[in-house]
XYZ file of C-alpha atoms in Angstrom:
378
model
C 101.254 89.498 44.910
C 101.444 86.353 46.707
C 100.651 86.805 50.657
C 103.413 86.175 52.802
C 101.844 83.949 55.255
C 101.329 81.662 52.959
C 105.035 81.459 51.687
C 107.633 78.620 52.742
C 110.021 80.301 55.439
C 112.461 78.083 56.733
C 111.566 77.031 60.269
C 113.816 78.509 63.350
C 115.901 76.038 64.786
C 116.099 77.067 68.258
C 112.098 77.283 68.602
C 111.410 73.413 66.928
C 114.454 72.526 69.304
C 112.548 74.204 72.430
C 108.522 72.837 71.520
C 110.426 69.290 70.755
C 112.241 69.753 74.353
C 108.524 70.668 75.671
C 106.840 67.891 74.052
C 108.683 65.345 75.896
C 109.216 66.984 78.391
C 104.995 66.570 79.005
C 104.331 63.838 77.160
C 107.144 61.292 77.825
C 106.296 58.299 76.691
C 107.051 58.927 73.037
C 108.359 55.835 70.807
C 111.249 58.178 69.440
C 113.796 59.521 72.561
C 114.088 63.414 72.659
C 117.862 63.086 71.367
C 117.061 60.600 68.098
C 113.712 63.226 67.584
C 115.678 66.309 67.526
C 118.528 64.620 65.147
C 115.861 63.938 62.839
C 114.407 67.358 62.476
C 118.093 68.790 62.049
C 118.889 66.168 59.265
C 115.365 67.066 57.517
C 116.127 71.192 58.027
C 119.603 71.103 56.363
C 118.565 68.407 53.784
C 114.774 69.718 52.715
C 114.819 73.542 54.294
C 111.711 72.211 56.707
C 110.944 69.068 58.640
C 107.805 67.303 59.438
C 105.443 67.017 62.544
C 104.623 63.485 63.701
C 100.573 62.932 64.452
C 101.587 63.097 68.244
C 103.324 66.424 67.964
C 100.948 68.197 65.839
C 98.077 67.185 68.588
C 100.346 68.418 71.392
C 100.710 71.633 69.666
C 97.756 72.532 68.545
C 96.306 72.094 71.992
C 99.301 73.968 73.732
C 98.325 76.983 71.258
C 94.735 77.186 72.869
C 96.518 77.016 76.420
C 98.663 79.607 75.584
C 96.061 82.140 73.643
C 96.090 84.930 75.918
C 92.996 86.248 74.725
C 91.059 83.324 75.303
C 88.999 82.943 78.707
C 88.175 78.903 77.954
C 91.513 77.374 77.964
C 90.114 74.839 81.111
C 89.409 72.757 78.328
C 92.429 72.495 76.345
C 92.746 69.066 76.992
C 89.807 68.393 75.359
C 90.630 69.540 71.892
C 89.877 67.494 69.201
C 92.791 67.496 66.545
C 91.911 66.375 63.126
C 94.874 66.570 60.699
C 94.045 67.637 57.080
C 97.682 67.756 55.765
C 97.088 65.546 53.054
C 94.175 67.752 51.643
C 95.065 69.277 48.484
C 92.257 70.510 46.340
C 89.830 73.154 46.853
C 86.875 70.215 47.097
C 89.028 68.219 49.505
C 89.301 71.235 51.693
C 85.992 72.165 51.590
C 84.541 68.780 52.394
C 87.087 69.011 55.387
C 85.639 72.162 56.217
C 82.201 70.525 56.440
C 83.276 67.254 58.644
C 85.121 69.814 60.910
C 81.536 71.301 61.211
C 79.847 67.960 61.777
C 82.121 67.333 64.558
C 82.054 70.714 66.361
C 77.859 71.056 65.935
C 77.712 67.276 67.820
C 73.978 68.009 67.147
C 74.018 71.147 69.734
C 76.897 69.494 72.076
C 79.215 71.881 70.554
C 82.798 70.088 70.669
C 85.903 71.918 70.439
C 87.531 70.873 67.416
C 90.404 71.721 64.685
C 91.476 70.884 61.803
C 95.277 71.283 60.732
C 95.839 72.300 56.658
C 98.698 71.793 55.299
C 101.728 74.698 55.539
C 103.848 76.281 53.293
C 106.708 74.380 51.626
C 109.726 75.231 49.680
C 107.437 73.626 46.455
C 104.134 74.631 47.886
C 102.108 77.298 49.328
C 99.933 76.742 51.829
C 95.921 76.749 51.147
C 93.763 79.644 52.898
C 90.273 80.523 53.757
C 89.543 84.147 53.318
C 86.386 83.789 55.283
C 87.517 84.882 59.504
C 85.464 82.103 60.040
C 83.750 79.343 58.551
C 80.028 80.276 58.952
C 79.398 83.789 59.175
C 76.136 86.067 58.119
C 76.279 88.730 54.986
C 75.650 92.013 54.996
C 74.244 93.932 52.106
C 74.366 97.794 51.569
C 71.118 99.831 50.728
C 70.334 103.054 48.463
C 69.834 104.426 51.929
C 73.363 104.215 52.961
C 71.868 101.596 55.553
C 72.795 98.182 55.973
C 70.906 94.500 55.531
C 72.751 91.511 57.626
C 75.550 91.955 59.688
C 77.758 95.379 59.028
C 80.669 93.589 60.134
C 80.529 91.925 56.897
C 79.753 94.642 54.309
C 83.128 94.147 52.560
C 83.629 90.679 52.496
C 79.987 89.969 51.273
C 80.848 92.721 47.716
C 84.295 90.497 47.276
C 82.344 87.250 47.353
C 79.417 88.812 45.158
C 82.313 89.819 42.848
C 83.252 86.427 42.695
C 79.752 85.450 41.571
C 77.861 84.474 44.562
C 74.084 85.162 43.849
C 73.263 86.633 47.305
C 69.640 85.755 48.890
C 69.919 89.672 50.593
C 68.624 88.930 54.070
C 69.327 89.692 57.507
C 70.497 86.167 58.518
C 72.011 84.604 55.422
C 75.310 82.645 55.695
C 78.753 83.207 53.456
C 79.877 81.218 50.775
C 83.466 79.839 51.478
C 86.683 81.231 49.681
C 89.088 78.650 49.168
C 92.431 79.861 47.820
C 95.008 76.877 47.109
C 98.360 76.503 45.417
C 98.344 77.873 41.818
C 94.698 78.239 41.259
C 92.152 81.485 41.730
C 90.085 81.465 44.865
C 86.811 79.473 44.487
C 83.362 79.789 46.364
C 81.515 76.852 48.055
C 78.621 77.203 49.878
C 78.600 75.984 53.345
C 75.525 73.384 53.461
C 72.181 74.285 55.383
C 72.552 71.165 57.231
C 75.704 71.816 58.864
C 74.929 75.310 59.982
C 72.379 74.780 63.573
C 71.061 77.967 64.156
C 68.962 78.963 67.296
C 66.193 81.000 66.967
C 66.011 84.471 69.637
C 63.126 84.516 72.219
C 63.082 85.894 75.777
C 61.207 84.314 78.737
C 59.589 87.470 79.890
C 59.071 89.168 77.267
C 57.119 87.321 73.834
C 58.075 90.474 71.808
C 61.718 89.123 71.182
C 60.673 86.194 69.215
C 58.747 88.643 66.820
C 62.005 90.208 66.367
C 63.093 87.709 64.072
C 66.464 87.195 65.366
C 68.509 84.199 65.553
C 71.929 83.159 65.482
C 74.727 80.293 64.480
C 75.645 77.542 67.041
C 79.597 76.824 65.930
C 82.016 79.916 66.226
C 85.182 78.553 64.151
C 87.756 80.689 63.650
C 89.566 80.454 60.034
C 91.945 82.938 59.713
C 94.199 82.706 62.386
C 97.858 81.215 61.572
C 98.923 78.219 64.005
C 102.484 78.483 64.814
C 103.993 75.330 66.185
C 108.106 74.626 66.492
C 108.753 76.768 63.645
C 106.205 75.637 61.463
C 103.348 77.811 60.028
C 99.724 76.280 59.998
C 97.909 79.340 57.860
C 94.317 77.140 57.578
C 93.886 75.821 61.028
C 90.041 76.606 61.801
C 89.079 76.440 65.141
C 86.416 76.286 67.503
C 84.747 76.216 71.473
C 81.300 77.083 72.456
C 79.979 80.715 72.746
C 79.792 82.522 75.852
C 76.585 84.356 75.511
C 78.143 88.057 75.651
C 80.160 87.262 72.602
C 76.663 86.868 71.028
C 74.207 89.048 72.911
C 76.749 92.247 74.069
C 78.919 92.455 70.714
C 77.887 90.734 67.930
C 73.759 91.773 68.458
C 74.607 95.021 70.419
C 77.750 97.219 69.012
C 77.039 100.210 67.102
C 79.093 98.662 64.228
C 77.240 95.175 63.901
C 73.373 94.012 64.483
C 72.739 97.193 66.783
C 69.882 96.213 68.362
C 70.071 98.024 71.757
C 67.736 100.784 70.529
C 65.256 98.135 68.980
C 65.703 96.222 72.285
C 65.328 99.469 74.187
C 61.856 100.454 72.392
C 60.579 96.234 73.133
C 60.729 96.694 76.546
C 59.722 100.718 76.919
C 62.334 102.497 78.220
C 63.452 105.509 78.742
C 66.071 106.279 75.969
C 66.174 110.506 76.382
C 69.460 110.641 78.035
C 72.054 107.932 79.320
C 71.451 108.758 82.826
C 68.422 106.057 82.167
C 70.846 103.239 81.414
C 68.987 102.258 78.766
C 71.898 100.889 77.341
C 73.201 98.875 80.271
C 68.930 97.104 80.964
C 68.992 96.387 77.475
C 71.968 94.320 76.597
C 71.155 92.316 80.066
C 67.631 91.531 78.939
C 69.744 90.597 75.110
C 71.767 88.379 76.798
C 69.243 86.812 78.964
C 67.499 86.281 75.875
C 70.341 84.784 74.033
C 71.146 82.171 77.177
C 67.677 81.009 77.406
C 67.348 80.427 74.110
C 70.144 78.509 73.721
C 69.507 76.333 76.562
C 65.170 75.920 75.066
C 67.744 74.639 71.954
C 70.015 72.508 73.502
C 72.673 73.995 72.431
C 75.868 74.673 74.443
C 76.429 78.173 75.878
C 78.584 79.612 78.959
C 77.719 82.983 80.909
C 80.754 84.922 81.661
C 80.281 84.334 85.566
C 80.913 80.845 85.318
C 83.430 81.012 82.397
C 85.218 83.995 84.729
C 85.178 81.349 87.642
C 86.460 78.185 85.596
C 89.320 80.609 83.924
C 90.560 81.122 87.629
C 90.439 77.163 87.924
C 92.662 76.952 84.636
C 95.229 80.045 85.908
C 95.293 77.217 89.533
C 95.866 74.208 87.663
C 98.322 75.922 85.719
C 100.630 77.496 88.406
C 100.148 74.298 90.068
C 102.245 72.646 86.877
C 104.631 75.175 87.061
C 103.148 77.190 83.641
C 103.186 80.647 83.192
C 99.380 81.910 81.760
C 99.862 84.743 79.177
C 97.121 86.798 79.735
C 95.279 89.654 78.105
C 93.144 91.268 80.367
C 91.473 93.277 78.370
C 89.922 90.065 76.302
C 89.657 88.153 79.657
C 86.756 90.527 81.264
C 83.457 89.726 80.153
C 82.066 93.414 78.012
C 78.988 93.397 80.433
C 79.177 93.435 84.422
C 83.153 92.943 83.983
C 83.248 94.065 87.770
C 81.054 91.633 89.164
C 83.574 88.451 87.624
C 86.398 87.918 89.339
C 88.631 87.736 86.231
C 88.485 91.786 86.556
C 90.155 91.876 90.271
C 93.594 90.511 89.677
C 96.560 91.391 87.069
C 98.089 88.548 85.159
C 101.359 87.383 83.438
C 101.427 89.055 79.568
C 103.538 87.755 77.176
C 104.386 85.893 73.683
C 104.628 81.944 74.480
C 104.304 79.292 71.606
C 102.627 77.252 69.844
C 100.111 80.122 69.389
C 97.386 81.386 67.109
C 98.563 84.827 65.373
C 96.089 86.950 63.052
C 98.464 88.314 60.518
C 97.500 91.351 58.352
C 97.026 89.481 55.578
C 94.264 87.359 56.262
C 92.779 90.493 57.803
C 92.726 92.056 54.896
C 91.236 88.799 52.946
C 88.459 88.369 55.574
C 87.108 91.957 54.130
C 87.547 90.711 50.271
C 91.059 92.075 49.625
C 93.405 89.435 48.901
C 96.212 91.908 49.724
C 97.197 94.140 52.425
C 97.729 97.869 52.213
């Protein structure tokens, strides 16, 4: 069954009309008037059943998508995103040595750079090409007799599909995914993401020596593959993504929940406390001491890393500049304050403005179910 985000829908009218309107609307100097533009696109829906994006638009978009991603608390620098436009890629192996520049870019040797690269959609000939992975590099997790698990838990599922599909797994606590590239009329194929494109920074603390023994480390470059990019009608399925971390990502959810790395009991043991009852918040000291370790060792790295107190005060810059323009900021709050010490940012004391605007990324159920091996939904 073939997945619906991937088939050829023909693009609404009324929302190309509007994001064309937008367009010039912020970027007026365009070498096509907004009348002419919009004439086109009309002639190319009734004539084709789509239309086309011009290298301008498709930038625009793409970038207006990360302003208006509700969820995200670094859209200051949506300016700053670097568009690269991979709608001529066809083939699994062009894809995947996309994939790899778009890593090149974004790693900048540890000056992470946000960065992403636009796959081709759907068309009424075509369907568009996916990555099942949620993003392209991402660490395996392997189950034991024990009923315990290797790696990261978060990944249990996905790691059997790929093994399924013949990946010969190394089976330790740190080792990154192969790729699954799915393209028009052929099966999904692996490709291993190379070792040279995946900067990882080792875990120490500057207090406390036992963290390094810990063995810990983790991956510079969060891109996000499996989100669809919805611009003027047009679906973008394969549009990876990226910023930088902000540590908690790293050190309060990936390291600390119950149902990834876990490591607030480990943590809790390192530095001797008290774990009897919660009254000790043993909890609370030891994801602080995590994320300390996770900022300092990213800065010993030089790589690039936010805390959520400045991220929390630059967001509040972005919601000013914004109003400012006369922009509405769709806001979840929710996703906005930081998981640790969400009371001491001021993202936490204010409501905000909720709501649907495009372009926009959308995580369909689809390529949630591929990003844990099933190429369907139930």
């Amino acid at each position: 069954m073939a997945s619906a985000a991937r088939a050829w829908q023909v693009p609404d009218w009324a929302e190309a009309e509007d994001f064309v309107r937008r367009f010039h609307a912020e970027e007026p100097d365009q070498p096509v008037p907004t009348g002419m533009r919009l004439r086109q696109i009309r002639e190319h829906l009734e004539r084709t059943g789509t239309y086309r994006h011009t290298r301008a638009e498709l930038e625009y978009g793409a970038r207006v998508a990360w302003r208006n991603s509700s969820r995200c608390i670094g859209r200051l620098y949506w300016k700053s995103l670097r568009v690269l436009d991979r709608r001529t890629s066809a083939t699994p192996d062009e894809i995947h040595a996309d994939l790899c520049e778009h890593l090149r870019q974004a790693t900048n040797h540890g000056r992470i750079r946000p960065v992403i690269s636009v796959f081709a959609p759907a068309t009424p000939f075509r369907r568009a090409p996916l990555v099942w992975n949620s993003q392209l590099i991402r660490y395996a997790g392997y189950r034991t007799v024990d009923g315990g698990v290797i790696g990261d838990p978060g990944n249990v599922d996905f790691t059997d599909a790929v093994r399924r599909l013949g990946w010969q797994a190394p089976g330790g606590w740190f080792d990154v995914l192969p790729l699954v590239i799915e393209t028009h009329g052929d099966k999904p194929q692996l490709f291993d993401v190379p070792r040279d494109l995946v900067l990882e920074v080792p875990i120490s603390h500057p207090d406390h020596p036992g963290f390094a023994e810990l063995g810990l480390r983790w991956h510079a470059v969060p891109a996000i593959s499996n989100m669809r990019l919805s611009i003027g009608g047009i679906d973008y399925p394969l549009a990876p993504f990226n910023g930088w971390y902000m540590g908690t990502e790293i050190g309060a959810r990936n390291f600390a929940d119950a149902d990834r790395y876990d490591l607030l009991p480990v943590v809790a043991e390192l530095l001797g406390l008290d774990t009897s009852k919660d009254t000790t918040l043993w909890k609370d000291r030891a994801v602080v001491e995590l994320n300390v370790a996770v900022l300092h060792s990213f800065e010993a790295a030089g790589v690039k890393i936010t805390d959520h107190h400045t991220e929390s005060q630059r967001f509040l810059t972005h919601l000013e500049r914004e109003e400012r323009a006369g922009r509405r900021v769709p806001t979840d709050w929710s996703w906005i304050v930081p998981p640790i010490s969400g009371g001491l940012t001021p993202v936490f004391h204010r409501y905000y403005d909720e709501g649907d605007q495009r372009p926009n990324f959308y995580l369909d159920d689809e390529a949630k179910a591929r990003a844990t091996g099933c190429p369907v939904a139930h």
